[in-house]
Short mmCIF file of C-alpha atoms in Angstrom, two decimals:
data_model
loop_
_atom_site.label_atom_id
_atom_site.label_comp_id
_atom_site.label_asym_id
_atom_site.label_seq_id
_atom_site.Cartn_x
_atom_site.Cartn_y
_atom_site.Cartn_z
CA MET A 1 -33.04 -117.91 -35.10
CA GLU A 2 -30.31 -118.84 -37.51
CA LEU A 3 -27.65 -116.15 -38.05
CA PRO A 4 -26.41 -115.33 -41.61
CA GLN A 5 -23.06 -116.57 -42.62
CA MET A 6 -20.03 -114.29 -42.30
CA PRO A 7 -19.22 -113.75 -46.04
CA GLU A 8 -22.80 -112.69 -46.83
CA LEU A 9 -22.76 -110.12 -43.96
CA MET A 10 -19.53 -108.53 -45.19
CA GLY A 11 -20.89 -108.23 -48.75
CA LEU A 12 -24.01 -106.49 -47.55
CA SER A 13 -21.93 -104.00 -45.51
CA LEU A 14 -19.70 -103.17 -48.48
CA PHE A 15 -22.75 -102.58 -50.69
CA LEU A 16 -24.36 -100.22 -48.19
CA GLY A 17 -21.06 -98.32 -47.74
CA LEU A 18 -20.69 -97.89 -51.52
CA LEU A 19 -24.22 -96.48 -51.77
CA ALA A 20 -23.40 -93.97 -49.01
CA LEU A 21 -20.22 -92.83 -50.82
CA VAL A 22 -22.10 -92.35 -54.11
CA ALA A 23 -24.80 -90.31 -52.40
CA THR A 24 -22.22 -88.16 -50.63
CA ALA A 25 -20.33 -87.51 -53.87
CA ALA A 26 -23.54 -86.56 -55.66
CA VAL A 27 -24.48 -84.10 -52.93
CA ALA A 28 -20.99 -82.61 -52.99
CA ARG A 29 -21.06 -82.14 -56.76
CA GLY A 30 -24.45 -80.41 -56.56
CA TRP A 31 -23.21 -78.09 -53.85
CA LEU A 32 -20.10 -77.18 -55.85
CA ARG A 33 -22.15 -76.52 -59.00
CA ALA A 34 -24.52 -74.26 -57.07
CA GLU A 35 -21.57 -72.44 -55.53
CA GLU A 36 -19.99 -71.91 -58.97
CA GLU A 37 -23.24 -70.54 -60.41
CA THR A 38 -23.60 -68.16 -57.48
CA ASN A 39 -20.04 -66.94 -57.86
CA GLY A 40 -20.50 -66.56 -61.63
CA ARG A 41 -23.59 -64.43 -61.17
CA SER A 42 -21.77 -62.27 -58.63
CA ALA A 43 -18.79 -61.81 -60.95
CA GLY A 44 -21.11 -60.96 -63.84
CA GLN A 45 -22.88 -58.39 -61.73
CA LYS A 46 -19.60 -56.77 -60.79
CA ALA A 47 -18.46 -56.72 -64.42
CA ASN A 48 -21.68 -54.89 -65.39
CA GLY A 49 -21.26 -52.32 -62.64
CA CYS A 50 -23.92 -53.92 -60.36
CA PRO A 51 -23.35 -54.56 -56.63
CA SER A 52 -22.48 -57.96 -55.21
CA ASP A 53 -24.66 -57.16 -52.22
CA LYS A 54 -27.74 -59.40 -52.26
CA SER A 55 -30.03 -56.92 -50.58
CA LEU A 56 -32.93 -55.66 -52.70
CA LYS A 57 -32.31 -52.10 -51.54
CA SER A 58 -28.80 -52.00 -53.01
CA LYS A 59 -29.95 -53.50 -56.30
CA LYS A 60 -32.56 -50.76 -56.67
CA GLN A 61 -30.21 -47.90 -55.82
CA LYS A 62 -27.37 -48.62 -58.24
CA PRO A 63 -29.33 -48.55 -61.54
CA GLN A 64 -30.62 -45.09 -60.53
CA GLN A 65 -27.05 -43.88 -60.10
CA ARG A 66 -26.06 -45.39 -63.44
CA ILE A 67 -28.62 -43.44 -65.50
CA ARG A 68 -27.87 -40.13 -63.78
CA LYS A 69 -26.03 -37.81 -66.19
CA GLU A 70 -23.26 -35.60 -64.93
CA LYS A 71 -23.83 -31.91 -65.65
CA PRO A 72 -21.14 -30.57 -68.02
CA GLN A 73 -18.76 -28.12 -66.43
CA GLN A 74 -19.17 -24.45 -67.35
CA HIS A 75 -16.20 -23.04 -69.25
CA ASN A 76 -14.21 -20.66 -67.07
CA PHE A 77 -12.78 -17.47 -68.54
CA THR A 78 -11.29 -14.39 -66.91
CA HIS A 79 -9.84 -11.20 -68.38
CA ARG A 80 -9.29 -7.66 -67.10
CA LEU A 81 -11.67 -6.34 -69.81
CA LEU A 82 -14.44 -8.87 -69.13
CA ALA A 83 -17.44 -6.80 -68.03
CA ALA A 84 -19.96 -9.57 -67.34
CA ALA A 85 -20.99 -13.15 -68.07
CA LEU A 86 -24.67 -14.07 -68.52
CA LYS A 87 -25.21 -17.70 -67.46
CA SER A 88 -28.91 -18.61 -67.11
CA HIS A 89 -29.14 -20.92 -70.15
CA SER A 90 -28.73 -24.68 -69.62
CA GLY A 91 -27.92 -25.33 -73.30
CA ASN A 92 -25.51 -23.88 -75.85
CA ILE A 93 -26.45 -20.37 -77.03
CA THR A 94 -26.71 -20.13 -80.82
CA CYS A 95 -27.73 -16.52 -81.45
CA MET A 96 -28.32 -13.15 -79.79
CA ASP A 97 -29.76 -9.75 -80.73
CA PHE A 98 -29.81 -6.31 -79.10
CA SER A 99 -33.10 -4.44 -79.25
CA SER A 100 -33.16 -1.18 -81.22
CA ASN A 101 -33.91 0.85 -78.07
CA GLY A 102 -30.83 -0.61 -76.37
CA LYS A 103 -32.77 -1.90 -73.35
CA TYR A 104 -32.69 -5.65 -74.02
CA LEU A 105 -30.59 -8.51 -75.31
CA ALA A 106 -32.34 -11.63 -76.63
CA THR A 107 -30.57 -14.99 -76.63
CA CYS A 108 -31.74 -18.39 -77.85
CA ALA A 109 -30.29 -21.80 -77.02
CA ASP A 110 -30.87 -25.50 -77.58
CA ASP A 111 -32.50 -25.73 -74.13
CA ARG A 112 -35.81 -24.75 -75.82
CA THR A 113 -35.84 -21.25 -74.37
CA VAL A 114 -35.35 -17.65 -75.44
CA ARG A 115 -34.13 -15.31 -72.72
CA ILE A 116 -34.59 -11.53 -72.64
CA TRP A 117 -31.90 -9.75 -70.60
CA SER A 118 -32.00 -6.21 -69.24
CA THR A 119 -28.92 -4.33 -70.48
CA LYS A 120 -28.96 -1.95 -67.50
CA ASP A 121 -27.97 -4.91 -65.30
CA PHE A 122 -24.90 -5.85 -67.35
CA LEU A 123 -22.42 -4.09 -65.06
CA GLN A 124 -24.24 -5.20 -61.89
CA ARG A 125 -23.57 -8.35 -59.88
CA GLU A 126 -26.98 -9.87 -60.66
CA HIS A 127 -28.19 -10.29 -64.25
CA ARG A 128 -31.95 -10.57 -64.60
CA SER A 129 -33.62 -12.31 -67.51
CA MET A 130 -37.11 -13.31 -68.63
CA ARG A 131 -37.74 -16.70 -70.23
CA ALA A 132 -39.88 -17.60 -73.23
CA ASN A 133 -40.41 -21.30 -73.89
CA VAL A 134 -40.27 -22.66 -77.45
CA GLU A 135 -42.79 -25.50 -77.46
CA LEU A 136 -41.75 -28.86 -78.99
CA ASP A 137 -38.70 -27.30 -80.70
CA HIS A 138 -35.81 -24.93 -80.10
CA ALA A 139 -34.69 -21.71 -81.77
CA ILE A 140 -31.36 -21.30 -83.55
CA LEU A 141 -31.82 -17.64 -84.58
CA VAL A 142 -33.61 -14.74 -82.86
CA ARG A 143 -34.33 -11.12 -83.88
CA PHE A 144 -36.22 -8.29 -82.14
CA SER A 145 -38.98 -6.41 -83.93
CA PRO A 146 -38.29 -2.66 -84.47
CA ASP A 147 -40.83 -1.63 -81.79
CA CYS A 148 -39.34 -4.15 -79.30
CA ARG A 149 -42.81 -5.61 -78.68
CA ALA A 150 -42.14 -8.91 -80.43
CA PHE A 151 -39.35 -11.14 -81.67
CA ILE A 152 -39.01 -13.80 -84.33
CA VAL A 153 -37.14 -17.10 -84.13
CA TRP A 154 -36.08 -19.73 -86.63
CA LEU A 155 -37.13 -23.20 -85.46
CA ALA A 156 -34.41 -25.88 -85.62
CA ASN A 157 -36.73 -28.81 -86.32
CA GLY A 158 -39.66 -26.94 -87.87
CA ASP A 159 -37.41 -25.16 -90.42
CA THR A 160 -39.59 -22.07 -90.36
CA LEU A 161 -40.25 -18.73 -88.63
CA ARG A 162 -42.30 -18.26 -85.48
CA ILE A 163 -43.35 -14.89 -84.08
CA PHE A 164 -43.59 -14.23 -80.33
CA LYS A 165 -45.48 -11.21 -79.01
CA MET A 166 -44.32 -9.56 -75.78
CA MET A 167 -47.05 -8.32 -73.44
CA LYS A 168 -46.15 -6.24 -70.39
CA ARG A 169 -47.65 -7.28 -67.07
CA GLU A 170 -48.70 -5.07 -64.19
CA ASP A 171 -45.63 -6.10 -62.17
CA GLY A 172 -43.33 -4.83 -64.94
CA GLY A 173 -42.51 -8.26 -66.33
CA TYR A 174 -43.53 -9.71 -69.70
CA THR A 175 -45.50 -12.65 -71.00
CA PHE A 176 -44.56 -14.21 -74.33
CA THR A 177 -47.18 -15.63 -76.65
CA ALA A 178 -46.48 -17.37 -79.96
CA THR A 179 -48.76 -16.52 -82.87
CA PRO A 180 -51.20 -19.33 -83.79
CA GLU A 181 -49.47 -20.20 -87.07
CA ASP A 182 -45.83 -20.38 -88.09
CA PHE A 183 -44.64 -19.12 -91.47
CA PRO A 184 -44.99 -21.64 -94.33
CA LYS A 185 -41.93 -23.75 -95.17
CA LYS A 186 -40.23 -22.38 -98.27
CA HIS A 187 -36.49 -22.97 -97.92
CA LYS A 188 -34.97 -26.22 -99.18
CA ALA A 189 -31.56 -25.85 -97.49
CA PRO A 190 -30.39 -25.01 -93.94
CA ILE A 191 -30.87 -21.40 -92.88
CA VAL A 192 -27.89 -19.03 -92.42
CA ASN A 193 -29.62 -15.89 -91.10
CA ILE A 194 -32.88 -14.02 -90.59
CA GLY A 195 -33.67 -10.33 -90.08
CA ILE A 196 -36.42 -7.72 -89.69
CA ALA A 197 -36.17 -4.33 -91.39
CA ASP A 198 -36.09 -1.43 -88.90
CA THR A 199 -38.99 0.09 -90.83
CA GLY A 200 -41.03 -3.00 -90.04
CA LYS A 201 -41.92 -3.45 -93.71
CA PHE A 202 -40.31 -6.83 -94.40
CA ILE A 203 -38.53 -9.89 -93.04
CA MET A 204 -35.55 -11.58 -94.69
CA THR A 205 -34.52 -15.24 -94.51
CA ALA A 206 -31.47 -16.68 -96.26
CA SER A 207 -30.51 -20.34 -96.73
CA SER A 208 -27.20 -22.01 -97.52
CA ASP A 209 -28.04 -22.72 -101.16
CA THR A 210 -28.39 -19.45 -103.10
CA THR A 211 -31.82 -18.33 -101.88
CA ILE A 212 -32.92 -15.21 -100.03
CA LEU A 213 -36.62 -14.69 -99.38
CA ILE A 214 -38.28 -11.34 -98.68
CA TRP A 215 -41.51 -11.73 -96.63
CA ASN A 216 -44.20 -9.42 -95.37
CA LEU A 217 -45.11 -9.65 -91.69
CA LYS A 218 -48.07 -11.92 -92.46
CA GLY A 219 -45.90 -14.72 -93.84
CA GLN A 220 -46.34 -14.04 -97.56
CA VAL A 221 -43.27 -14.14 -99.82
CA LEU A 222 -42.81 -10.80 -101.61
CA SER A 223 -39.68 -11.69 -103.58
CA THR A 224 -37.08 -14.41 -104.09
CA ILE A 225 -33.43 -13.48 -104.66
CA ASN A 226 -30.95 -15.85 -106.33
CA THR A 227 -27.53 -14.71 -105.09
CA ASN A 228 -25.49 -16.79 -107.58
CA HIS A 229 -22.82 -17.35 -104.92
CA MET A 230 -22.89 -21.15 -105.44
CA ASN A 231 -23.71 -21.16 -101.72
CA ASN A 232 -24.56 -18.49 -99.16
CA THR A 233 -22.53 -18.19 -95.95
CA TYR A 234 -24.25 -15.07 -94.58
CA ALA A 235 -26.90 -12.46 -95.41
CA ALA A 236 -28.26 -9.42 -93.57
CA ILE A 237 -30.50 -6.35 -93.76
CA SER A 238 -28.79 -2.96 -93.51
CA PRO A 239 -29.67 -0.79 -90.46
CA CYS A 240 -31.27 1.77 -92.81
CA SER A 241 -33.61 -1.01 -94.09
CA ARG A 242 -32.94 -0.14 -97.73
CA PHE A 243 -30.56 -2.97 -98.52
CA VAL A 244 -30.14 -6.73 -98.28
CA ALA A 245 -26.63 -8.08 -98.73
CA SER A 246 -25.12 -11.55 -99.01
CA CYS A 247 -21.76 -13.32 -99.29
CA GLY A 248 -20.69 -16.86 -100.05
CA PHE A 249 -18.38 -18.94 -102.21
CA THR A 250 -17.61 -16.07 -104.60
CA PRO A 251 -15.03 -13.36 -103.63
CA ASP A 252 -17.55 -10.51 -103.40
CA VAL A 253 -20.42 -9.15 -101.31
CA LYS A 254 -23.60 -8.49 -103.29
CA VAL A 255 -26.08 -5.80 -102.23
CA TRP A 256 -29.71 -5.34 -103.35
CA GLU A 257 -32.17 -2.52 -102.68
CA VAL A 258 -35.64 -3.51 -101.46
CA CYS A 259 -37.98 -0.88 -102.97
CA PHE A 260 -41.32 0.26 -101.57
CA GLY A 261 -43.77 2.85 -102.87
CA LYS A 262 -44.75 6.07 -101.14
CA LYS A 263 -47.77 4.34 -99.64
CA GLY A 264 -45.63 1.54 -98.20
CA ASP A 265 -46.51 -1.03 -100.84
CA PHE A 266 -43.75 -3.41 -102.00
CA GLN A 267 -42.49 -2.80 -105.53
CA GLU A 268 -39.33 -4.75 -106.39
CA VAL A 269 -35.82 -5.86 -105.43
CA VAL A 270 -33.05 -4.41 -107.62
CA ARG A 271 -29.28 -4.89 -107.68
CA ALA A 272 -27.53 -1.94 -105.97
CA PHE A 273 -23.75 -2.52 -105.79
CA GLU A 274 -21.00 -5.04 -104.98
CA LEU A 275 -17.92 -5.07 -102.76
CA LYS A 276 -15.17 -6.32 -105.06
CA GLY A 277 -11.57 -6.75 -103.97
CA HIS A 278 -11.19 -10.05 -102.17
CA SER A 279 -9.50 -12.94 -103.99
CA ALA A 280 -11.33 -15.80 -102.24
CA ALA A 281 -14.69 -16.65 -100.66
CA VAL A 282 -16.10 -14.12 -98.17
CA HIS A 283 -16.88 -15.54 -94.73
CA PHE A 284 -18.80 -12.65 -93.24
CA PHE A 285 -19.63 -8.92 -93.47
CA ALA A 286 -21.26 -6.21 -91.36
CA PHE A 287 -22.76 -2.72 -91.67
CA SER A 288 -22.05 0.32 -89.52
CA ASN A 289 -25.01 1.83 -87.70
CA ASP A 290 -25.66 4.46 -90.42
CA SER A 291 -25.10 1.95 -93.28
CA ARG A 292 -22.36 4.22 -94.70
CA ARG A 293 -19.60 1.73 -93.95
CA MET A 294 -19.26 -2.00 -94.44
CA ALA A 295 -16.57 -4.47 -93.39
CA SER A 296 -15.83 -7.94 -94.77
CA VAL A 297 -13.49 -10.85 -93.98
CA SER A 298 -12.37 -13.40 -96.55
CA LYS A 299 -10.69 -16.73 -96.95
CA ASP A 300 -7.84 -14.82 -98.64
CA GLY A 301 -6.65 -13.91 -95.10
CA THR A 302 -7.70 -10.25 -95.16
CA TRP A 303 -10.42 -7.98 -93.80
CA LYS A 304 -11.55 -4.84 -95.62
CA LEU A 305 -13.38 -1.65 -94.66
CA TRP A 306 -15.53 0.02 -97.34
CA ASP A 307 -17.20 3.39 -97.86
CA THR A 308 -20.68 2.49 -99.15
CA ASP A 309 -22.11 6.02 -99.08
CA VAL A 310 -22.12 6.19 -102.89
CA GLU A 311 -24.54 7.05 -105.69
CA TYR A 312 -24.93 3.49 -106.92
CA LYS A 313 -27.78 4.47 -109.25
CA LYS A 314 -25.17 6.45 -111.17
CA GLN A 315 -22.93 3.35 -111.29
CA GLN A 316 -20.63 4.66 -108.55
CA ASP A 317 -18.77 1.83 -106.79
CA PRO A 318 -17.96 1.65 -103.05
CA TYR A 319 -14.51 2.90 -102.01
CA LEU A 320 -12.00 0.63 -100.29
CA LEU A 321 -10.79 2.47 -97.18
CA ARG A 322 -8.59 -0.07 -95.40
CA THR A 323 -7.23 -3.61 -95.78
CA GLY A 324 -5.88 -5.59 -92.82
CA ARG A 325 -4.31 -9.01 -92.43
CA PHE A 326 -6.07 -11.80 -90.54
CA GLU A 327 -4.30 -15.06 -91.37
CA GLU A 328 -6.72 -17.22 -89.36
CA ALA A 329 -9.41 -16.51 -91.97
CA SER A 330 -7.49 -18.55 -94.56
CA THR A 331 -7.93 -21.79 -92.59
CA VAL A 332 -11.10 -21.44 -90.45
CA THR A 333 -14.52 -19.85 -90.86
CA CYS A 334 -14.67 -16.42 -89.18
CA ARG A 335 -17.32 -14.07 -87.85
CA LEU A 336 -17.17 -10.29 -87.88
CA ALA A 337 -18.76 -7.39 -85.99
CA LEU A 338 -18.37 -3.69 -86.78
CA SER A 339 -18.86 -1.10 -84.04
CA PRO A 340 -21.75 1.35 -84.63
CA ASP A 341 -19.31 4.15 -85.49
CA ALA A 342 -17.16 1.83 -87.66
CA GLN A 343 -14.06 2.65 -85.59
CA VAL A 344 -13.52 -0.91 -84.30
CA LEU A 345 -13.62 -4.27 -86.06
CA ALA A 346 -14.09 -7.49 -84.05
CA LEU A 347 -13.10 -10.80 -85.66
CA ALA A 348 -13.86 -14.22 -84.16
CA SER A 349 -12.07 -17.41 -85.16
CA GLY A 350 -12.69 -20.60 -83.21
CA SER A 351 -13.13 -19.50 -79.59
CA SER A 352 -10.94 -16.38 -79.77
CA ILE A 353 -11.71 -12.70 -80.52
CA HIS A 354 -9.44 -10.07 -82.08
CA LEU A 355 -10.15 -6.31 -82.01
CA TYR A 356 -8.74 -3.95 -84.67
CA ASN A 357 -8.62 -0.17 -84.98
CA THR A 358 -10.05 0.49 -88.47
CA ARG A 359 -8.24 3.82 -88.88
CA ARG A 360 -4.79 2.33 -88.57
CA GLY A 361 -5.58 -1.30 -89.28
CA GLU A 362 -3.77 -2.40 -86.12
CA LYS A 363 -4.79 -5.15 -83.71
CA GLU A 364 -5.32 -3.69 -80.23
CA GLU A 365 -6.85 -6.49 -78.15
CA CYS A 366 -7.03 -10.29 -78.25
CA PHE A 367 -9.21 -12.56 -76.09
CA GLU A 368 -8.27 -16.25 -76.36
CA GLN A 369 -10.42 -19.29 -75.50
CA VAL A 370 -13.36 -17.11 -74.54
CA HIS A 371 -15.84 -20.00 -74.81
CA GLY A 372 -15.79 -23.77 -74.51
CA GLU A 373 -17.12 -24.07 -78.08
CA CYS A 374 -16.58 -22.13 -81.30
CA ILE A 375 -18.07 -18.64 -81.13
CA SER A 376 -21.57 -18.75 -82.64
CA ASP A 377 -22.39 -15.02 -82.56
CA LEU A 378 -20.63 -11.70 -82.06
CA SER A 379 -22.15 -8.22 -81.71
CA PHE A 380 -21.56 -4.72 -80.33
CA ASP A 381 -24.29 -3.12 -78.25
CA ILE A 382 -25.90 0.00 -79.73
CA THR A 383 -23.63 2.32 -77.71
CA GLY A 384 -20.49 0.59 -78.96
CA ARG A 385 -19.11 0.41 -75.41
CA LEU A 386 -19.57 -3.34 -75.04
CA LEU A 387 -18.86 -6.32 -77.27
CA ALA A 388 -20.93 -9.48 -76.71
CA SER A 389 -20.05 -13.03 -77.73
CA CYS A 390 -21.60 -16.46 -77.26
CA GLY A 391 -20.43 -19.98 -78.01
CA ASP A 392 -21.36 -22.20 -75.06
CA ARG A 393 -23.94 -21.69 -72.30
CA ALA A 394 -22.82 -18.14 -71.52
CA VAL A 395 -22.78 -14.69 -73.11
CA ARG A 396 -19.59 -12.79 -72.34
CA LEU A 397 -19.42 -8.99 -72.49
CA PHE A 398 -16.17 -7.06 -72.99
CA HIS A 399 -15.28 -3.40 -72.56
CA ASN A 400 -14.48 -1.92 -75.97
CA THR A 401 -11.16 -0.22 -75.14
CA PRO A 402 -10.18 0.26 -78.83
CA GLY A 403 -13.40 2.25 -79.21
CA TYR A 404 -12.46 4.58 -76.34
CA ARG A 405 -8.97 5.04 -77.81
CA ALA A 406 -10.50 5.88 -81.20
CA VAL A 407 -12.62 8.58 -79.53
CA VAL A 408 -9.50 10.01 -77.87
CA GLU A 409 -7.66 10.17 -81.20
CA GLU A 410 -10.64 11.73 -82.98
CA MET A 411 -11.33 14.36 -80.29
CA GLN A 412 -7.68 15.37 -80.12
CA ALA A 413 -7.60 15.88 -83.89
CA LEU A 414 -10.88 17.87 -83.86
CA LEU A 415 -9.72 20.06 -80.99
CA LYS A 416 -6.82 21.31 -83.08
CA ARG A 417 -9.26 22.52 -85.74
CA ALA A 418 -12.04 23.78 -83.46
CA SER A 419 -12.96 27.38 -84.26
CA ASN A 420 -15.16 28.44 -81.33
CA GLU A 421 -15.17 27.96 -77.58
CA SER A 422 -18.46 26.03 -77.29
CA THR A 423 -17.23 23.42 -79.77
CA ARG A 424 -13.93 23.14 -77.91
CA GLN A 425 -15.74 22.59 -74.61
CA ARG A 426 -17.94 19.87 -76.08
CA LEU A 427 -14.97 18.09 -77.66
CA GLN A 428 -12.91 18.40 -74.48
CA GLN A 429 -15.74 16.87 -72.46
CA GLN A 430 -15.93 13.84 -74.77
CA LEU A 431 -12.15 13.50 -74.68
CA THR A 432 -12.09 13.61 -70.88
CA GLN A 433 -14.85 10.99 -70.59
CA ALA A 434 -13.04 8.58 -72.92
CA GLN A 435 -9.71 9.07 -71.10
CA GLU A 436 -11.40 8.52 -67.75
CA ALA A 437 -13.01 5.29 -68.98
CA LEU A 438 -9.65 3.98 -70.20
CA LYS A 439 -8.02 4.94 -66.90
CA ASN A 440 -10.66 3.05 -64.90
CA LEU A 441 -10.11 -0.02 -67.08
CA GLY A 442 -6.35 0.20 -66.73
CA ALA A 443 -6.01 0.67 -70.49
CA LEU A 444 -4.90 4.28 -70.77
CA LYS A 445 -1.74 4.53 -72.85
CA LYS A 446 0.93 6.75 -71.30
#
């Protein structure tokens, strides 16, 4: 066989070597590109909060952790006069109401529930409550019926009233059943308050325009009131059930009488009287338990106490009894609560509460940053011994030390004028009980 010549052999070797180099370079470039894509995906996963671990188990676990929401922390508050904190709601509490028999407190929140608390547990370690669910909505206002066998709520999304009946079970608990139909929608603006007359004859709803509606218990509108306030900030029924009052942009509180016949049939709503004396819009007002006193707080930076036990049908105007300063009212919206005996005035601005003695007009207590949100409701219990407030997921209850001090002052003054021994003994007993309560709370003035 004839061997190839030397130059041809060298050329063939160079050609084969060049092909090998090209192939190697191509493989290397492909490997580098794949490595870069892998690293890019890993970096992208890390930037999006995903794991770089390639295991399927890790990839499934992390997205579950990402969608988990952290539970908001409960606002912490302590004070020597704090009697209790009710904390079963999982949403912010918007409204509360004490029953007329003093046994229960109703609260509603944006967690779609209404809770009924037993007041006899307030000073105990455990606070029991019963839950009523608000289907497909949540309540922003709640009020007990006079017989404490039902309650009404205002629905946040439905913009109407719903009635719940309370049925007692054999075990002592209750079941809550909503009536088949809600009240018809009549208001055209957001609601500011609702109420049920203690006589059970009518329901009131007030919206933020200038409208107040008077309903019967079947959901029929009996009367429409135009308040002419430009806008309503608050409205309420008096404890005696005779009056409906409202306040708003104007510097007065307007009061109407809701008239019924001897047979209980509705007749008319007539203007009764006005509280005139503020120089700016009125934020809020409240009645005493016997409706003979009213208190108001205004944007003019003052609060006022009024004697409303007047013959308004003879054109007699309410008497101004006391004016106090409350500068916070000139810059922020305030709420007000008047103790049942009208001896103590509670004012809430933001998340703080201020207690005043109405006889002397002096501030006696101040509770700051009581809630994590602005205070949404404020109320004394029917005994006047406790003040309740809400503004986050808790109701906080305070001992009413200004109320005990007012009793001490009143009993001491009456003892000086007492004419017989039995009266003196009764007054001395009340004085001793109030002094003992103050001593136990560490609030007795020496």
